[in-house]
Coordinates of C-alpha atoms in Angstrom, one line a residue:
M269 CA -4.5 15.4 -9.1
K270 CA -2.9 12.2 -8.0
T271 CA -0.9 10.2 -10.6
L272 CA -0.7 6.5 -10.0
L273 CA 1.9 3.9 -11.1
M274 CA 0.7 0.4 -11.9
C275 CA 2.1 -2.8 -13.4
E276 CA 0.3 -5.2 -15.6
P277 CA 0.0 -8.7 -14.0
R278 CA 1.6 -10.5 -17.0
Y279 CA 3.8 -12.6 -14.8
F280 CA 1.7 -12.6 -11.6
E281 CA 1.4 -15.8 -9.7
V282 CA 2.0 -17.2 -6.2
C283 CA 5.1 -19.2 -6.5
Y284 CA 6.7 -18.6 -3.0
V285 CA 5.5 -17.9 0.5
I286 CA 6.6 -14.7 2.2
N287 CA 3.4 -13.7 4.0
P288 CA 0.5 -15.6 5.7
W289 CA -1.9 -14.9 2.8
M290 CA 0.3 -16.8 0.4
D291 CA 0.4 -19.8 2.6
G292 CA -1.9 -22.4 1.0
N293 CA -2.2 -20.5 -2.3
L294 CA 0.9 -21.7 -4.1
G295 CA -0.1 -22.2 -7.8
R296 CA -3.7 -21.3 -7.1
V297 CA -4.0 -18.0 -8.9
D298 CA -6.4 -17.9 -11.8
T299 CA -4.2 -15.9 -14.1
G300 CA -7.0 -15.1 -16.5
L301 CA -9.2 -13.8 -13.7
A302 CA -6.3 -11.8 -12.3
V303 CA -5.8 -10.0 -15.6
R304 CA -9.5 -9.2 -15.8
Q305 CA -9.6 -7.9 -12.2
W306 CA -6.5 -5.8 -12.7
R307 CA -8.0 -4.3 -15.9
D308 CA -11.3 -3.5 -14.0
L309 CA -9.3 -1.7 -11.3
Y310 CA -7.2 0.1 -14.0
D311 CA -10.4 1.2 -15.8
V312 CA -12.0 2.6 -12.6
L313 CA -8.8 4.4 -11.5
S314 CA -8.0 5.8 -14.9
G315 CA -11.3 7.5 -15.0
K316 CA -10.3 9.4 -11.9
A317 CA -6.5 9.9 -12.1
P318 CA -3.7 9.8 -14.6
I319 CA -1.9 6.4 -14.6
K320 CA 1.6 5.5 -15.7
L321 CA 2.7 1.9 -16.3
I322 CA 6.0 0.2 -15.5
E323 CA 6.9 -2.8 -17.6
P324 CA 6.5 -6.2 -15.9
V325 CA 9.5 -8.5 -15.6
A326 CA 9.4 -12.2 -16.0
G327 CA 10.3 -14.0 -12.7
L328 CA 9.1 -11.1 -10.6
P329 CA 5.5 -11.9 -9.9
D330 CA 5.0 -9.4 -7.1
M331 CA 6.2 -6.5 -9.2
V332 CA 2.5 -5.9 -9.8
F333 CA 2.3 -4.5 -6.3
T334 CA 3.9 -1.2 -7.3
A335 CA 3.2 0.4 -3.8
N336 CA 6.2 -1.5 -2.6
G337 CA 8.6 -0.1 -5.2
G338 CA 9.5 3.1 -3.4
F339 CA 8.2 6.2 -1.6
V340 CA 7.9 9.5 -3.3
C341 CA 9.1 11.7 -0.4
R342 CA 9.1 15.0 -2.3
D343 CA 8.3 16.2 -5.8
R344 CA 10.4 14.2 -8.2
E345 CA 12.4 12.5 -5.5
V346 CA 11.9 8.9 -4.5
V347 CA 13.3 6.5 -1.9
I348 CA 13.7 3.1 -3.5
S349 CA 12.8 0.1 -1.5
S350 CA 15.2 -2.3 0.1
F351 CA 13.2 -5.5 0.4
R352 CA 13.5 -7.8 3.3
H353 CA 12.8 -11.0 1.4
P354 CA 15.3 -12.1 -1.3
E355 CA 12.5 -13.0 -3.6
R356 CA 11.6 -9.4 -4.1
R357 CA 15.0 -7.6 -4.0
V358 CA 15.6 -7.6 -7.7
E359 CA 12.5 -5.5 -8.2
S360 CA 14.4 -2.5 -6.8
R361 CA 16.6 -2.3 -9.9
Y362 CA 13.7 -2.1 -12.2
F363 CA 11.8 0.5 -10.1
S364 CA 15.0 2.5 -9.9
D365 CA 15.5 2.4 -13.6
F366 CA 11.9 3.5 -14.2
F367 CA 12.2 6.5 -11.8
V368 CA 15.6 7.6 -13.2
G369 CA 14.2 7.4 -16.7
S370 CA 11.2 9.4 -15.6
G371 CA 13.3 12.2 -14.3
Y372 CA 13.2 11.5 -10.6
R373 CA 16.1 11.8 -8.2
V374 CA 16.5 8.4 -6.7
S375 CA 18.0 7.6 -3.3
G376 CA 18.1 4.7 -0.9
L377 CA 18.4 4.2 2.9
G378 CA 21.6 3.1 4.7
N379 CA 23.1 -0.3 4.2
G380 CA 21.1 -3.1 5.9
V381 CA 18.0 -1.0 6.6
H382 CA 14.9 -2.6 5.1
F383 CA 12.2 -0.3 3.8
E384 CA 9.3 -1.4 1.6
G385 CA 8.2 1.9 0.1
A386 CA 4.6 3.2 0.1
G387 CA 3.5 -0.1 1.5
D388 CA 4.9 1.2 4.8
A389 CA 5.0 4.9 4.3
L390 CA 1.7 6.8 3.9
R391 CA 0.7 10.5 3.9
D392 CA -2.4 11.7 5.6
S393 CA -4.4 14.6 4.3
S394 CA -2.4 17.1 6.2
G395 CA 0.8 15.9 4.6
Q396 CA 2.1 14.1 7.8
V397 CA 3.9 10.8 7.0
W398 CA 3.0 7.6 8.9
A399 CA 5.5 4.7 8.7
G400 CA 4.9 1.1 9.6
Y401 CA 7.7 -1.0 11.0
G402 CA 8.4 -4.4 12.6
Q403 CA 7.4 -6.8 9.9
R404 CA 8.9 -5.7 6.6
S405 CA 10.4 -2.3 7.2
D406 CA 12.9 -1.6 10.0
V407 CA 12.3 1.0 12.7
G408 CA 15.6 2.6 11.6
A409 CA 14.0 3.6 8.3
I410 CA 11.8 6.2 10.2
D411 CA 14.7 8.4 11.3
E412 CA 16.3 8.3 7.8
I413 CA 13.0 9.3 6.1
A414 CA 12.4 12.0 8.6
A415 CA 15.9 13.4 7.9
M416 CA 15.1 13.4 4.1
L417 CA 11.8 15.2 4.7
H418 CA 13.3 17.6 7.4
G419 CA 10.2 16.8 9.4
R420 CA 8.5 14.3 11.7
V421 CA 7.5 10.8 10.7
N422 CA 4.9 9.0 12.8
G423 CA 6.0 5.4 13.5
L424 CA 3.5 2.6 13.9
A425 CA 4.6 -0.8 15.1
L426 CA 2.9 -3.6 13.2
V427 CA 2.4 -6.5 15.7
D428 CA 0.8 -9.2 13.6
P429 CA 2.6 -10.9 10.5
K430 CA -0.8 -11.0 8.8
W431 CA -0.7 -7.2 8.6
Y432 CA 2.8 -7.1 7.3
H433 CA 2.7 -3.7 5.6
L434 CA 1.1 -0.6 7.0
D435 CA -1.2 -0.2 4.0
T436 CA -2.9 -3.5 4.7
A437 CA -4.4 -2.1 7.9
F438 CA -4.3 1.7 7.7
C439 CA -5.6 4.1 5.0
P440 CA -5.6 7.9 5.5
L441 CA -8.4 9.6 3.7
E442 CA -9.2 13.1 2.6
G443 CA -10.5 15.5 5.3
G444 CA -8.5 14.2 8.2
C445 CA -10.2 10.7 8.2
V446 CA -8.6 7.3 8.4
I447 CA -9.8 3.7 8.2
A448 CA -7.7 1.2 10.2
Y449 CA -7.7 -2.2 11.9
D450 CA -6.8 -1.9 15.6
K451 CA -5.5 -5.4 16.0
A452 CA -2.7 -4.7 13.6
F453 CA -1.1 -2.2 16.0
S454 CA 0.2 -2.0 19.5
A455 CA -1.8 -0.2 22.2
Q456 CA 0.5 2.8 21.8
G457 CA -0.1 2.8 18.0
V458 CA -3.9 2.7 18.5
G459 CA -3.6 5.7 20.8
S460 CA -1.5 7.6 18.3
I461 CA -4.0 7.0 15.5
E462 CA -6.9 8.1 17.7
R463 CA -5.1 11.2 18.9
A464 CA -4.2 12.3 15.4
F465 CA -7.5 11.6 13.6
G466 CA -10.0 11.9 16.5
G467 CA -13.6 11.7 15.3
G468 CA -12.3 10.9 11.8
T469 CA -11.1 7.5 12.9
I470 CA -13.0 4.6 11.5
W471 CA -12.0 1.3 13.0
V472 CA -12.9 -1.6 10.8
S473 CA -14.2 -5.0 11.8
E474 CA -12.2 -8.3 11.5
E475 CA -14.4 -9.2 8.6
D476 CA -13.6 -5.9 6.7
A477 CA -9.9 -6.2 7.6
N478 CA -9.8 -9.7 6.1
S479 CA -11.4 -8.3 3.0
F480 CA -8.6 -5.8 2.7
A481 CA -10.9 -2.9 3.2
C482 CA -8.0 -0.8 4.6
N483 CA -6.0 -1.5 1.4
A484 CA -8.0 1.2 -0.4
V485 CA -7.3 4.0 -2.9
N486 CA -8.8 7.3 -1.9
I487 CA -9.4 9.8 -4.7
G488 CA -11.5 12.8 -3.7
S489 CA -14.7 11.5 -2.1
D490 CA -14.3 8.0 -3.7
V491 CA -12.8 5.1 -1.7
I492 CA -11.9 2.2 -4.1
L493 CA -11.5 -1.1 -2.4
H494 CA -12.1 -4.9 -2.8
R495 CA -15.1 -5.2 -0.5
A496 CA -16.7 -3.4 2.4
S497 CA -19.5 -4.4 4.8
D498 CA -22.7 -2.4 5.0
E499 CA -21.5 -1.0 8.3
L500 CA -18.3 0.2 6.9
K501 CA -20.0 1.7 3.9
A502 CA -22.4 3.6 6.2
A503 CA -19.5 4.8 8.4
L504 CA -17.7 6.1 5.3
G505 CA -20.9 7.6 4.0
R506 CA -21.4 9.6 7.2
Q507 CA -17.9 11.1 6.5
G508 CA -18.9 12.0 3.0
F509 CA -17.2 9.2 1.1
N510 CA -18.5 7.0 -1.7
V511 CA -17.4 3.3 -1.7
I512 CA -16.5 1.7 -5.1
E513 CA -15.9 -2.0 -4.8
V514 CA -13.6 -3.6 -7.4
G515 CA -13.0 -7.4 -6.8
V516 CA -9.3 -8.3 -6.6
S517 CA -9.6 -11.7 -5.0
E518 CA -6.7 -13.2 -7.0
F519 CA -4.3 -10.6 -5.7
I520 CA -5.4 -11.2 -2.1
K521 CA -4.1 -14.7 -2.5
A522 CA -0.6 -13.0 -2.6
G523 CA -1.5 -10.6 0.2
G524 CA -2.4 -7.4 -1.6
A525 CA -5.4 -5.6 -2.9
C526 CA -6.3 -2.2 -4.5
K527 CA -3.8 0.0 -2.7
C528 CA -1.0 -2.5 -3.1
L529 CA -1.5 -2.4 -6.9
T530 CA -0.9 1.3 -7.1
L531 CA 1.9 3.8 -6.2
E532 CA 1.1 7.4 -5.8
L533 CA 3.7 9.5 -7.7

């Protein structure tokens, strides 16, 4: 069973702009609503998987997005993130301390190589790793992670700053399925996804992409996300999935939704 890492939104706010979603949302987070939305998500997820919590840190509002803290590349081994933006770099120290204290072996990538954890590194149901690059993470991270795994890592170039992490536009599901937004990727990337997932590929509409439908948490047959259109719900239903909507509008103001708020351990 998946174990998830989350972080309470005690200090969550939008106080800087490092992605297009934050633009225009400085100081506009309803913090009380954010706490209630996070709690709703926690309650749904905790009924389906064990959850561990990392202590939030004052002055690090984006620490709530635990997906970016690192990537668990093997059992009890984690690659700690090296954030591109200075506003988030201090987070790495606290995530590293958490993992060391939890008995994980912690490593990092080479000097100067940016890598933003499970926001840009996702496993499909076969165990293959997909890595996004070009916005936050560097292409050089792919070879380093592949060397750690002693296996192939499938790179996907992210071509639009709006979709700055892979998990904002790509979500592998159980049974060899995936939901993804084609306009986040190059033509080559779209082809790679279609070849790998075939009939299990569900391309989402612009409306669903903007509702962060791809930023979903898949546990068994359940797909937990912010919002999905009737068309997407039907497409997922045909593949045997049940959609559970949990509103996280306040976190979308910072560029993240359900998946960003969790890290699979």
